[in-house]
mmCIF file with all atom_site columns, C-alpha atoms in Angstrom:
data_model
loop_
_atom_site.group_PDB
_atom_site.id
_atom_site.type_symbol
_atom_site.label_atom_id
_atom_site.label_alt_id
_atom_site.label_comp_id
_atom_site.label_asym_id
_atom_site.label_entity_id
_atom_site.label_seq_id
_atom_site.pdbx_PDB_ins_code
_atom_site.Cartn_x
_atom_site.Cartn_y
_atom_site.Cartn_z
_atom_site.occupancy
_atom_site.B_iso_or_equiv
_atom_site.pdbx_formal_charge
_atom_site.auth_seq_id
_atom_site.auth_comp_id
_atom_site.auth_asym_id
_atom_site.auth_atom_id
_atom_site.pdbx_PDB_model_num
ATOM 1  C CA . UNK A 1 1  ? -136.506 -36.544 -110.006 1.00 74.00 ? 1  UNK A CA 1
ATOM 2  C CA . UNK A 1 2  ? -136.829 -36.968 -106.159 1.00 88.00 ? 2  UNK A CA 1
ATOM 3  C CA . UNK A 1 3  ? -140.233 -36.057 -106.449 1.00 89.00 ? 3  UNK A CA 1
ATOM 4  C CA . UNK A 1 4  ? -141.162 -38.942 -109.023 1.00 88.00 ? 4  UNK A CA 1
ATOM 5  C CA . UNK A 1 5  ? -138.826 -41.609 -106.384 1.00 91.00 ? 5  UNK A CA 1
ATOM 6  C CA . UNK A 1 6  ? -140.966 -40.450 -103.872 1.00 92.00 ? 6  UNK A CA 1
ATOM 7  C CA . UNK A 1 7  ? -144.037 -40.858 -105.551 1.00 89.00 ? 7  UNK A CA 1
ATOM 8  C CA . UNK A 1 8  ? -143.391 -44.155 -107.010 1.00 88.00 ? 8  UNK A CA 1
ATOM 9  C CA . UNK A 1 9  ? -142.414 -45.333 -103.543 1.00 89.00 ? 9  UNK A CA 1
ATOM 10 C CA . UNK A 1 10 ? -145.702 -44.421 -102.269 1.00 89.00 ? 10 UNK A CA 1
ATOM 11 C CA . UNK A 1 11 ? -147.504 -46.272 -105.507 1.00 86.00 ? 11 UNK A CA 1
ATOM 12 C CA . UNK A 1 12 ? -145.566 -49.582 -104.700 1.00 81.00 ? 12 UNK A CA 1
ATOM 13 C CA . UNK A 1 13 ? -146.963 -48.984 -100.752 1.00 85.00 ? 13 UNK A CA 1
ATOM 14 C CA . UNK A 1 14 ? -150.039 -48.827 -102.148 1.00 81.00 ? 14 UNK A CA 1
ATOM 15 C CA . UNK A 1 15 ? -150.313 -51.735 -104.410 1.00 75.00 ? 15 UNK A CA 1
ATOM 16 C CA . UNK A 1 16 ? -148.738 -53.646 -101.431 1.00 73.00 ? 16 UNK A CA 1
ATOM 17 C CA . UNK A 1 17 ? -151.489 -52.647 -99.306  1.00 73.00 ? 17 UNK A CA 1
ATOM 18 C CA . UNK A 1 18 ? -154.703 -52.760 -101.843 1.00 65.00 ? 18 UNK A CA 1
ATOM 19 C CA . UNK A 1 19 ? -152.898 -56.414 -103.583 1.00 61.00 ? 19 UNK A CA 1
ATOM 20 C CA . UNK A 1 20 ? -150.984 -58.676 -102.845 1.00 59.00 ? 20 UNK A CA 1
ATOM 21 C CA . UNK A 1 21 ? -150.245 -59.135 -106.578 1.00 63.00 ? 21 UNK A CA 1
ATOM 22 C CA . UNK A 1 22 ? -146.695 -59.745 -106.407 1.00 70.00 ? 22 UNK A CA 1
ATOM 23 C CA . UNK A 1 23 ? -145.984 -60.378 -110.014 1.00 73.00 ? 23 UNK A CA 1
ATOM 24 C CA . UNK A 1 24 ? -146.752 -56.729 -111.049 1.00 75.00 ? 24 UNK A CA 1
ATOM 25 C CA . UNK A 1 25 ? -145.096 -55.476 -108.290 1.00 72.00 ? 25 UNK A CA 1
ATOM 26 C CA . UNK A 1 26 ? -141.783 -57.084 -109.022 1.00 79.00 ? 26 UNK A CA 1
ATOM 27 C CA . UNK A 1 27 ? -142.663 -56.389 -113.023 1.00 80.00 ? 27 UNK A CA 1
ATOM 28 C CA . UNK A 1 28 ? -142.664 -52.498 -111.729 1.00 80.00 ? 28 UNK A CA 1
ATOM 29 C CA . UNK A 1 29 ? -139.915 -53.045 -109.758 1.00 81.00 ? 29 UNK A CA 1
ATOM 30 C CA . UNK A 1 30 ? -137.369 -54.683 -112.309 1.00 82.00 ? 30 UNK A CA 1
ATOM 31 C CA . UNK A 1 31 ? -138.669 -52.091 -115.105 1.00 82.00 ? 31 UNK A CA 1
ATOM 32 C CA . UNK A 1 32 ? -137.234 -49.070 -112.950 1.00 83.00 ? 32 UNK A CA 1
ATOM 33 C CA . UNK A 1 33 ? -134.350 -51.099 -111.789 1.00 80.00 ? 33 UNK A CA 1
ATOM 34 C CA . UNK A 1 34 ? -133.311 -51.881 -115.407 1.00 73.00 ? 34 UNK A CA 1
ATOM 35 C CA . UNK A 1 35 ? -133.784 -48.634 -116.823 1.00 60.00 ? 35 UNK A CA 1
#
């Protein structure tokens, strides 16, 4: 579990570096906050 926070913290970082696409990164963000 820790390891998949950890790893989806480091996805987001790199989305926000490669894009600045902030739709999907808020789309990503709301799906794990809802679930």
């Amino acid at each position: 579990m820790v390891f998949m926070v950890k790893a989806l913290i480091l996805f987001l970082t790199v989305i926000q570096k490669e894009s600045t696409n902030r739709n999907f990164r808020n789309y990503v963000f709301h799906s794990v906050v809802h679930k």
